Amino acid sequence: MNIVLFGPPGAGKGTQAKEISENYHIPHISTGDILRDNVKNGTELGNKAKEYMDKGELVPDEVLIGIIKNRLIEPDCNNGYILDGYPRTINQADALDEILENLGKSLDVVLNIEVPDEELVTRLSGRRICSNCGANYHLKFSPPSKDGICDVCGGKLYQRDDDKEEVIKQRLETYNNQTAPLIGYYKEKDILVNIDGTGKVEDVFEDIRSVLDNL
Ligand code: AP5
């Protein structure tokens, strides 16, 4: 099953990708996570990407297309994958089509998770992440039992630099201007399914499950 998880920042793509990956045994490929790993490790790619990420802007297409091209030929992608955060521009979507065509594959579905802007800001500003194991929390919706400490491994929780209010605004604007046009792109290809992302995590996943089980 080859899936794209689509939606604005904070829609719950990462949260739902984790559920899908565990339940359907396919890898979760998050371009945001790949870029953040590079930033953390101080690679050349990471240093370049950080300038854009900190401002809430998109990292240039050629960088992302290269990352995806290399990732999709890994053997763990043979039985499918979940793309989270890619594509984000028409250029990236065209490149994905070309990569898949060369591999003799195609996308099965694009799940468009819909959440109103006001809720997105609440979700992003309250998100906290474990610096050790990467577990995801929300100060209001899924708080850790002990303030600032991960329930899973005891690691310290931190806030992503781009989850500060002024960057969130820019990320939403970038999404609306550069990424939202992909909704029409995939609607035309007849593989877009809208998912109401406003319910509880488990309810949103049940909706996704019913789509995936009927593919
Ligand atoms: P990326 O990491 O992809 O960020 P994003 O798309 O902005 O997505 P998020 O991770 O912020 O949100 P999400 O939808 O995954 O929500 P989550 O599940 O975490 O990209 C970061 C940056 O990297 C970009 O700005 C760009 O610069 C660069 N980049 C990445 N890919 C790129 C590309 N292809 N091209 C160019 N540049 C690229 O949930 C959010 C919060 O809400 C959490 O706290 C969670 O616990 C909570 N939550 C989730 N679901 C629910 C629910 N149902 N109810 C209540 N709370 C919920």
PDB file of C-alpha atoms and ligand atoms in Angstrom:
ATOM      1  CA  MET A   1       0.000   0.000   0.000  1.00  0.00           C
ATOM      2  CA  ASN A   2       1.549   3.294  -1.116  1.00  0.00           C
ATOM      3  CA  ILE A   3       0.032   6.150   0.876  1.00  0.00           C
ATOM      4  CA  VAL A   4       0.489   9.912   1.023  1.00  0.00           C
ATOM      5  CA  LEU A   5      -0.660  11.538   4.261  1.00  0.00           C
ATOM      6  CA  PHE A   6      -1.541  15.078   3.381  1.00  0.00           C
ATOM      7  CA  GLY A   7      -2.677  18.048   5.442  1.00  0.00           C
ATOM      8  CA  PRO A   8      -1.607  21.333   7.029  1.00  0.00           C
ATOM      9  CA  PRO A   9       0.980  21.604   9.822  1.00  0.00           C
ATOM     10  CA  GLY A  10      -0.494  20.075  12.973  1.00  0.00           C
ATOM     11  CA  ALA A  11      -3.263  18.123  11.212  1.00  0.00           C
ATOM     12  CA  GLY A  12      -2.002  14.932  12.833  1.00  0.00           C
ATOM     13  CA  LYS A  13      -0.036  13.425   9.942  1.00  0.00           C
ATOM     14  CA  GLY A  14       2.801  12.179  12.155  1.00  0.00           C
ATOM     15  CA  THR A  15       0.384  10.884  14.798  1.00  0.00           C
ATOM     16  CA  GLN A  16      -1.712   8.929  12.281  1.00  0.00           C
ATOM     17  CA  ALA A  17       1.329   7.746  10.300  1.00  0.00           C
ATOM     18  CA  LYS A  18       2.602   6.028  13.439  1.00  0.00           C
ATOM     19  CA  GLU A  19      -0.741   4.192  13.852  1.00  0.00           C
ATOM     20  CA  ILE A  20      -0.841   3.158  10.185  1.00  0.00           C
ATOM     21  CA  SER A  21       2.771   1.995  10.268  1.00  0.00           C
ATOM     22  CA  GLU A  22       2.187  -0.180  13.348  1.00  0.00           C
ATOM     23  CA  ASN A  23      -1.088  -1.639  12.076  1.00  0.00           C
ATOM     24  CA  TYR A  24      -0.176  -2.214   8.418  1.00  0.00           C
ATOM     25  CA  HIS A  25       3.564  -2.906   8.870  1.00  0.00           C
ATOM     26  CA  ILE A  26       4.795  -0.388   6.329  1.00  0.00           C
ATOM     27  CA  PRO A  27       7.494   2.251   6.938  1.00  0.00           C
ATOM     28  CA  HIS A  28       6.647   5.823   7.925  1.00  0.00           C
ATOM     29  CA  ILE A  29       8.714   8.238   5.844  1.00  0.00           C
ATOM     30  CA  SER A  30       8.568  11.743   7.295  1.00  0.00           C
ATOM     31  CA  THR A  31      10.579  14.341   5.374  1.00  0.00           C
ATOM     32  CA  GLY A  32      10.343  16.630   8.424  1.00  0.00           C
ATOM     33  CA  ASP A  33      11.955  13.928  10.620  1.00  0.00           C
ATOM     34  CA  ILE A  34      14.674  13.258   8.016  1.00  0.00           C
ATOM     35  CA  LEU A  35      15.479  16.979   7.824  1.00  0.00           C
ATOM     36  CA  ARG A  36      15.459  17.368  11.637  1.00  0.00           C
ATOM     37  CA  ASP A  37      17.844  14.381  11.977  1.00  0.00           C
ATOM     38  CA  ASN A  38      20.189  16.131   9.553  1.00  0.00           C
ATOM     39  CA  VAL A  39      19.937  19.388  11.503  1.00  0.00           C
ATOM     40  CA  LYS A  40      20.666  17.518  14.761  1.00  0.00           C
ATOM     41  CA  ASN A  41      23.696  15.779  13.233  1.00  0.00           C
ATOM     42  CA  GLY A  42      24.990  19.035  11.728  1.00  0.00           C
ATOM     43  CA  THR A  43      25.205  17.662   8.173  1.00  0.00           C
ATOM     44  CA  GLU A  44      25.625  20.023   5.211  1.00  0.00           C
ATOM     45  CA  LEU A  45      22.047  19.254   4.179  1.00  0.00           C
ATOM     46  CA  GLY A  46      20.826  19.935   7.743  1.00  0.00           C
ATOM     47  CA  ASN A  47      22.616  23.291   7.975  1.00  0.00           C
ATOM     48  CA  LYS A  48      21.084  24.374   4.673  1.00  0.00           C
ATOM     49  CA  ALA A  49      17.590  23.106   5.575  1.00  0.00           C
ATOM     50  CA  LYS A  50      17.577  24.787   9.015  1.00  0.00           C
ATOM     51  CA  GLU A  51      17.569  28.282   7.472  1.00  0.00           C
ATOM     52  CA  TYR A  52      14.249  27.520   5.777  1.00  0.00           C
ATOM     53  CA  MET A  53      12.670  25.439   8.557  1.00  0.00           C
ATOM     54  CA  ASP A  54      13.278  28.092  11.220  1.00  0.00           C
ATOM     55  CA  LYS A  55      11.421  30.614   9.085  1.00  0.00           C
ATOM     56  CA  GLY A  56       8.500  28.271   8.333  1.00  0.00           C
ATOM     57  CA  GLU A  57       9.427  28.128   4.661  1.00  0.00           C
ATOM     58  CA  LEU A  58       9.833  25.119   2.380  1.00  0.00           C
ATOM     59  CA  VAL A  59      13.276  23.618   1.838  1.00  0.00           C
ATOM     60  CA  PRO A  60      14.105  23.761  -1.928  1.00  0.00           C
ATOM     61  CA  ASP A  61      12.467  21.103  -4.081  1.00  0.00           C
ATOM     62  CA  GLU A  62      15.704  19.600  -5.430  1.00  0.00           C
ATOM     63  CA  VAL A  63      16.838  18.729  -1.880  1.00  0.00           C
ATOM     64  CA  LEU A  64      13.577  16.961  -1.056  1.00  0.00           C
ATOM     65  CA  ILE A  65      13.301  15.175  -4.385  1.00  0.00           C
ATOM     66  CA  GLY A  66      16.810  13.750  -3.842  1.00  0.00           C
ATOM     67  CA  ILE A  67      15.881  12.561  -0.329  1.00  0.00           C
ATOM     68  CA  ILE A  68      12.714  10.813  -1.528  1.00  0.00           C
ATOM     69  CA  LYS A  69      14.390   9.263  -4.564  1.00  0.00           C
ATOM     70  CA  ASN A  70      17.009   7.633  -2.320  1.00  0.00           C
ATOM     71  CA  ARG A  71      14.515   6.570   0.352  1.00  0.00           C
ATOM     72  CA  LEU A  72      11.945   4.881  -1.903  1.00  0.00           C
ATOM     73  CA  ILE A  73      14.488   2.456  -3.360  1.00  0.00           C
ATOM     74  CA  GLU A  74      15.253   1.030   0.101  1.00  0.00           C
ATOM     75  CA  PRO A  75      14.099  -2.619   0.378  1.00  0.00           C
ATOM     76  CA  ASP A  76      11.688  -1.875   3.270  1.00  0.00           C
ATOM     77  CA  CYS A  77       9.559   0.106   0.789  1.00  0.00           C
ATOM     78  CA  ASN A  78       8.884  -2.930  -1.407  1.00  0.00           C
ATOM     79  CA  ASN A  79       5.515  -3.632   0.229  1.00  0.00           C
ATOM     80  CA  GLY A  80       4.470  -0.024   0.593  1.00  0.00           C
ATOM     81  CA  TYR A  81       5.098   3.083   2.681  1.00  0.00           C
ATOM     82  CA  ILE A  82       3.475   6.151   4.173  1.00  0.00           C
ATOM     83  CA  LEU A  83       4.774   9.482   2.928  1.00  0.00           C
ATOM     84  CA  ASP A  84       4.282  12.186   5.584  1.00  0.00           C
ATOM     85  CA  GLY A  85       5.168  15.745   4.566  1.00  0.00           C
ATOM     86  CA  TYR A  86       5.977  14.931   0.936  1.00  0.00           C
ATOM     87  CA  PRO A  87       4.973  16.120  -1.633  1.00  0.00           C
ATOM     88  CA  ARG A  88       4.486  19.776  -0.675  1.00  0.00           C
ATOM     89  CA  THR A  89       4.647  21.437  -4.104  1.00  0.00           C
ATOM     90  CA  ILE A  90       3.382  20.553  -7.574  1.00  0.00           C
ATOM     91  CA  ASN A  91       7.029  20.142  -8.606  1.00  0.00           C
ATOM     92  CA  GLN A  92       7.581  17.552  -5.853  1.00  0.00           C
ATOM     93  CA  ALA A  93       4.373  15.721  -6.863  1.00  0.00           C
ATOM     94  CA  ASP A  94       5.463  15.579 -10.515  1.00  0.00           C
ATOM     95  CA  ALA A  95       8.874  14.257  -9.425  1.00  0.00           C
ATOM     96  CA  LEU A  96       7.180  11.614  -7.260  1.00  0.00           C
ATOM     97  CA  ASP A  97       5.101  10.422 -10.222  1.00  0.00           C
ATOM     98  CA  GLU A  98       8.290  10.075 -12.251  1.00  0.00           C
ATOM     99  CA  ILE A  99      10.163   8.225  -9.471  1.00  0.00           C
ATOM    100  CA  LEU A 100       7.246   5.801  -9.004  1.00  0.00           C
ATOM    101  CA  GLU A 101       6.849   5.235 -12.731  1.00  0.00           C
ATOM    102  CA  ASN A 102      10.539   4.298 -12.958  1.00  0.00           C
ATOM    103  CA  LEU A 103      10.020   1.837 -10.095  1.00  0.00           C
ATOM    104  CA  GLY A 104       6.883   0.409 -11.749  1.00  0.00           C
ATOM    105  CA  LYS A 105       4.723   1.601  -8.848  1.00  0.00           C
ATOM    106  CA  SER A 106       1.933   4.081  -8.224  1.00  0.00           C
ATOM    107  CA  LEU A 107       0.170   5.797  -5.331  1.00  0.00           C
ATOM    108  CA  ASP A 108      -2.901   4.020  -3.963  1.00  0.00           C
ATOM    109  CA  VAL A 109      -4.372   6.877  -1.959  1.00  0.00           C
ATOM    110  CA  VAL A 110      -3.785  10.420  -0.723  1.00  0.00           C
ATOM    111  CA  LEU A 111      -5.420  10.927   2.675  1.00  0.00           C
ATOM    112  CA  ASN A 112      -6.157  14.607   3.201  1.00  0.00           C
ATOM    113  CA  ILE A 113      -6.536  15.256   6.942  1.00  0.00           C
ATOM    114  CA  GLU A 114      -8.721  18.316   7.485  1.00  0.00           C
ATOM    115  CA  VAL A 115      -8.532  20.462  10.646  1.00  0.00           C
ATOM    116  CA  PRO A 116      -9.556  24.145  11.010  1.00  0.00           C
ATOM    117  CA  ASP A 117      -6.727  26.721  11.367  1.00  0.00           C
ATOM    118  CA  GLU A 118      -7.646  27.716  14.930  1.00  0.00           C
ATOM    119  CA  GLU A 119      -7.294  24.115  16.127  1.00  0.00           C
ATOM    120  CA  LEU A 120      -3.990  23.738  14.235  1.00  0.00           C
ATOM    121  CA  VAL A 121      -2.476  26.657  16.155  1.00  0.00           C
ATOM    122  CA  THR A 122      -3.621  25.161  19.482  1.00  0.00           C
ATOM    123  CA  ARG A 123      -2.175  21.762  18.562  1.00  0.00           C
ATOM    124  CA  LEU A 124       1.194  23.075  17.361  1.00  0.00           C
ATOM    125  CA  SER A 125       1.789  25.547  20.181  1.00  0.00           C
ATOM    126  CA  GLY A 126       1.030  22.832  22.772  1.00  0.00           C
ATOM    127  CA  ARG A 127       3.105  20.075  21.174  1.00  0.00           C
ATOM    128  CA  ARG A 128       6.087  18.748  23.134  1.00  0.00           C
ATOM    129  CA  ILE A 129       8.516  16.052  21.963  1.00  0.00           C
ATOM    130  CA  CYS A 130      10.858  13.750  23.865  1.00  0.00           C
ATOM    131  CA  SER A 131      14.475  14.672  23.157  1.00  0.00           C
ATOM    132  CA  ASN A 132      15.468  11.040  23.695  1.00  0.00           C
ATOM    133  CA  CYS A 133      12.867   8.747  22.051  1.00  0.00           C
ATOM    134  CA  GLY A 134      10.838  11.213  19.958  1.00  0.00           C
ATOM    135  CA  ALA A 135       7.482  10.436  21.647  1.00  0.00           C
ATOM    136  CA  ASN A 136       4.899  13.120  20.960  1.00  0.00           C
ATOM    137  CA  TYR A 137       2.825  14.891  23.661  1.00  0.00           C
ATOM    138  CA  HIS A 138       0.379  17.752  23.848  1.00  0.00           C
ATOM    139  CA  LEU A 139       0.178  19.946  26.937  1.00  0.00           C
ATOM    140  CA  LYS A 140      -3.642  19.858  26.849  1.00  0.00           C
ATOM    141  CA  PHE A 141      -4.727  16.820  24.780  1.00  0.00           C
ATOM    142  CA  SER A 142      -2.115  14.211  25.759  1.00  0.00           C
ATOM    143  CA  PRO A 143       0.042  15.594  28.593  1.00  0.00           C
ATOM    144  CA  PRO A 144       2.869  13.558  30.159  1.00  0.00           C
ATOM    145  CA  SER A 145       2.197  12.318  33.706  1.00  0.00           C
ATOM    146  CA  LYS A 146       5.180  14.333  34.998  1.00  0.00           C
ATOM    147  CA  ASP A 147       5.698  17.901  33.747  1.00  0.00           C
ATOM    148  CA  GLY A 148       8.413  18.061  31.059  1.00  0.00           C
ATOM    149  CA  ILE A 149       9.344  14.350  31.347  1.00  0.00           C
ATOM    150  CA  CYS A 150       8.627  11.565  28.836  1.00  0.00           C
ATOM    151  CA  ASP A 151       6.357   8.764  30.147  1.00  0.00           C
ATOM    152  CA  VAL A 152       8.051   6.229  27.859  1.00  0.00           C
ATOM    153  CA  CYS A 153      11.745   6.739  28.621  1.00  0.00           C
ATOM    154  CA  GLY A 154      12.112   9.547  31.185  1.00  0.00           C
ATOM    155  CA  GLY A 155      13.734  11.850  28.583  1.00  0.00           C
ATOM    156  CA  LYS A 156      13.367  15.624  28.656  1.00  0.00           C
ATOM    157  CA  LEU A 157      10.549  17.144  26.576  1.00  0.00           C
ATOM    158  CA  TYR A 158      11.214  20.114  24.290  1.00  0.00           C
ATOM    159  CA  GLN A 159       9.310  22.409  21.963  1.00  0.00           C
ATOM    160  CA  ARG A 160      10.240  22.429  18.256  1.00  0.00           C
ATOM    161  CA  ASP A 161      11.737  25.783  17.161  1.00  0.00           C
ATOM    162  CA  ASP A 162       9.121  26.037  14.421  1.00  0.00           C
ATOM    163  CA  ASP A 163       6.273  25.525  16.928  1.00  0.00           C
ATOM    164  CA  LYS A 164       6.730  29.082  18.252  1.00  0.00           C
ATOM    165  CA  GLU A 165       3.691  31.212  17.446  1.00  0.00           C
ATOM    166  CA  GLU A 166       5.263  33.523  14.830  1.00  0.00           C
ATOM    167  CA  VAL A 167       6.706  30.574  12.862  1.00  0.00           C
ATOM    168  CA  ILE A 168       3.400  28.649  13.052  1.00  0.00           C
ATOM    169  CA  LYS A 169       1.678  31.559  11.270  1.00  0.00           C
ATOM    170  CA  GLN A 170       4.267  31.481   8.483  1.00  0.00           C
ATOM    171  CA  ARG A 171       4.001  27.671   8.153  1.00  0.00           C
ATOM    172  CA  LEU A 172       0.227  27.926   7.704  1.00  0.00           C
ATOM    173  CA  GLU A 173       0.675  30.631   5.080  1.00  0.00           C
ATOM    174  CA  THR A 174       3.287  28.536   3.261  1.00  0.00           C
ATOM    175  CA  TYR A 175       0.885  25.584   3.340  1.00  0.00           C
ATOM    176  CA  ASN A 176      -2.010  27.623   1.930  1.00  0.00           C
ATOM    177  CA  ASN A 177       0.083  29.185  -0.846  1.00  0.00           C
ATOM    178  CA  GLN A 178       2.335  26.333  -1.953  1.00  0.00           C
ATOM    179  CA  THR A 179       0.956  23.026  -0.696  1.00  0.00           C
ATOM    180  CA  ALA A 180      -2.862  23.277  -0.683  1.00  0.00           C
ATOM    181  CA  PRO A 181      -2.970  23.392  -4.537  1.00  0.00           C
ATOM    182  CA  LEU A 182      -2.007  19.696  -4.429  1.00  0.00           C
ATOM    183  CA  ILE A 183      -5.555  18.916  -3.238  1.00  0.00           C
ATOM    184  CA  GLY A 184      -6.832  19.738  -6.735  1.00  0.00           C
ATOM    185  CA  TYR A 185      -3.880  17.881  -8.292  1.00  0.00           C
ATOM    186  CA  TYR A 186      -4.761  14.604  -6.545  1.00  0.00           C
ATOM    187  CA  LYS A 187      -8.528  15.114  -6.823  1.00  0.00           C
ATOM    188  CA  GLU A 188      -8.057  15.178 -10.570  1.00  0.00           C
ATOM    189  CA  LYS A 189      -6.164  11.874 -10.367  1.00  0.00           C
ATOM    190  CA  ASP A 190      -9.121  10.499  -8.362  1.00  0.00           C
ATOM    191  CA  ILE A 191      -7.007   9.217  -5.448  1.00  0.00           C
ATOM    192  CA  LEU A 192      -7.808  11.912  -2.852  1.00  0.00           C
ATOM    193  CA  VAL A 193      -9.879  10.982   0.205  1.00  0.00           C
ATOM    194  CA  ASN A 194     -10.770  13.638   2.797  1.00  0.00           C
ATOM    195  CA  ILE A 195     -10.505  12.644   6.459  1.00  0.00           C
ATOM    196  CA  ASP A 196     -12.057  14.673   9.279  1.00  0.00           C
ATOM    197  CA  GLY A 197      -9.063  15.183  11.588  1.00  0.00           C
ATOM    198  CA  THR A 198     -10.900  16.939  14.411  1.00  0.00           C
ATOM    199  CA  GLY A 199     -11.940  13.885  16.465  1.00  0.00           C
ATOM    200  CA  LYS A 200      -9.913  11.871  18.966  1.00  0.00           C
ATOM    201  CA  VAL A 201      -6.719  10.270  17.613  1.00  0.00           C
ATOM    202  CA  GLU A 202      -8.302   6.787  17.748  1.00  0.00           C
ATOM    203  CA  ASP A 203     -11.492   7.940  15.974  1.00  0.00           C
ATOM    204  CA  VAL A 204      -9.527   9.599  13.179  1.00  0.00           C
ATOM    205  CA  PHE A 205      -7.536   6.377  12.818  1.00  0.00           C
ATOM    206  CA  GLU A 206     -10.739   4.306  12.562  1.00  0.00           C
ATOM    207  CA  ASP A 207     -11.848   6.499   9.630  1.00  0.00           C
ATOM    208  CA  ILE A 208      -8.459   5.992   7.993  1.00  0.00           C
ATOM    209  CA  ARG A 209      -8.633   2.261   8.619  1.00  0.00           C
ATOM    210  CA  SER A 210     -11.989   1.983   6.896  1.00  0.00           C
ATOM    211  CA  VAL A 211     -10.539   3.711   3.816  1.00  0.00           C
ATOM    212  CA  LEU A 212      -7.387   1.553   3.740  1.00  0.00           C
ATOM    213  CA  ASP A 213      -9.278  -1.700   4.294  1.00  0.00           C
ATOM    214  CA  ASN A 214     -11.442  -0.963   1.267  1.00  0.00           C
ATOM    215  CA  LEU A 215      -8.589  -0.245  -1.142  1.00  0.00           C
TER     216      LEU A 215
HETATM  217  P1  AP5 B   1       7.114  18.660   9.090  1.00  0.00           P
HETATM  218  O1  AP5 B   1       7.850  18.057  10.193  1.00  0.00           O
HETATM  219  O2  AP5 B   1       6.581  17.795   8.009  1.00  0.00           O
HETATM  220  O3  AP5 B   1       5.985  19.544   9.741  1.00  0.00           O
HETATM  221  P2  AP5 B   1       4.457  19.777   9.352  1.00  0.00           P
HETATM  222  O4  AP5 B   1       3.921  19.334   8.082  1.00  0.00           O
HETATM  223  O5  AP5 B   1       4.370  21.231   9.602  1.00  0.00           O
HETATM  224  O6  AP5 B   1       3.782  18.798  10.258  1.00  0.00           O
HETATM  225  P3  AP5 B   1       3.839  18.655  11.783  1.00  0.00           P
HETATM  226  O7  AP5 B   1       4.853  17.647  12.163  1.00  0.00           O
HETATM  227  O8  AP5 B   1       3.995  19.995  12.469  1.00  0.00           O
HETATM  228  O9  AP5 B   1       2.348  18.235  12.083  1.00  0.00           O
HETATM  229  P4  AP5 B   1       1.608  16.854  11.876  1.00  0.00           P
HETATM  230  O10 AP5 B   1       0.521  17.031  10.859  1.00  0.00           O
HETATM  231  O11 AP5 B   1       2.555  15.726  11.657  1.00  0.00           O
HETATM  232  O12 AP5 B   1       0.897  16.756  13.277  1.00  0.00           O
HETATM  233  P5  AP5 B   1       1.267  15.859  14.561  1.00  0.00           P
HETATM  234  O13 AP5 B   1       0.816  14.464  14.357  1.00  0.00           O
HETATM  235  O14 AP5 B   1       2.688  16.052  14.964  1.00  0.00           O
HETATM  236  O15 AP5 B   1       8.002  19.782   8.374  1.00  0.00           O
HETATM  237  C1  AP5 B   1       8.739  20.733   9.104  1.00  0.00           C
HETATM  238  C2  AP5 B   1       9.497  21.637   8.133  1.00  0.00           C
HETATM  239  O16 AP5 B   1      10.411  20.855   7.336  1.00  0.00           O
HETATM  240  C3  AP5 B   1       8.634  22.384   7.103  1.00  0.00           C
HETATM  241  O17 AP5 B   1       8.105  23.584   7.617  1.00  0.00           O
HETATM  242  C4  AP5 B   1       9.647  22.607   5.972  1.00  0.00           C
HETATM  243  O18 AP5 B   1      10.498  23.702   6.245  1.00  0.00           O
HETATM  244  C5  AP5 B   1      10.475  21.332   5.990  1.00  0.00           C
HETATM  245  N1  AP5 B   1       9.953  20.290   5.085  1.00  0.00           N
HETATM  246  C6  AP5 B   1       9.473  19.044   5.424  1.00  0.00           C
HETATM  247  N2  AP5 B   1       9.064  18.389   4.325  1.00  0.00           N
HETATM  248  C7  AP5 B   1       9.286  19.204   3.271  1.00  0.00           C
HETATM  249  C8  AP5 B   1       9.031  19.098   1.868  1.00  0.00           C
HETATM  250  N3  AP5 B   1       8.477  17.999   1.329  1.00  0.00           N
HETATM  251  N4  AP5 B   1       9.380  20.145   1.085  1.00  0.00           N
HETATM  252  C9  AP5 B   1       9.956  21.253   1.591  1.00  0.00           C
HETATM  253  N5  AP5 B   1      10.209  21.426   2.897  1.00  0.00           N
HETATM  254  C10 AP5 B   1       9.867  20.409   3.739  1.00  0.00           C
HETATM  255  O19 AP5 B   1       0.305  16.536  15.634  1.00  0.00           O
HETATM  256  C11 AP5 B   1       0.494  17.875  16.088  1.00  0.00           C
HETATM  257  C12 AP5 B   1       0.075  17.976  17.578  1.00  0.00           C
HETATM  258  O20 AP5 B   1      -1.330  17.728  17.681  1.00  0.00           O
HETATM  259  C13 AP5 B   1       0.755  16.946  18.501  1.00  0.00           C
HETATM  260  O21 AP5 B   1       1.011  17.537  19.731  1.00  0.00           O
HETATM  261  C14 AP5 B   1      -0.268  15.824  18.644  1.00  0.00           C
HETATM  262  O22 AP5 B   1      -0.149  15.145  19.870  1.00  0.00           O
HETATM  263  C15 AP5 B   1      -1.600  16.594  18.529  1.00  0.00           C
HETATM  264  N6  AP5 B   1      -2.652  15.820  17.897  1.00  0.00           N
HETATM  265  C16 AP5 B   1      -2.550  15.005  16.802  1.00  0.00           C
HETATM  266  N7  AP5 B   1      -3.745  14.478  16.491  1.00  0.00           N
HETATM  267  C17 AP5 B   1      -4.634  14.985  17.395  1.00  0.00           C
HETATM  268  C18 AP5 B   1      -6.042  14.823  17.607  1.00  0.00           C
HETATM  269  N8  AP5 B   1      -6.782  14.037  16.805  1.00  0.00           N
HETATM  270  N9  AP5 B   1      -6.620  15.503  18.639  1.00  0.00           N
HETATM  271  C19 AP5 B   1      -5.868  16.300  19.456  1.00  0.00           C
HETATM  272  N10 AP5 B   1      -4.544  16.496  19.315  1.00  0.00           N
HETATM  273  C20 AP5 B   1      -3.927  15.844  18.303  1.00  0.00           C
END
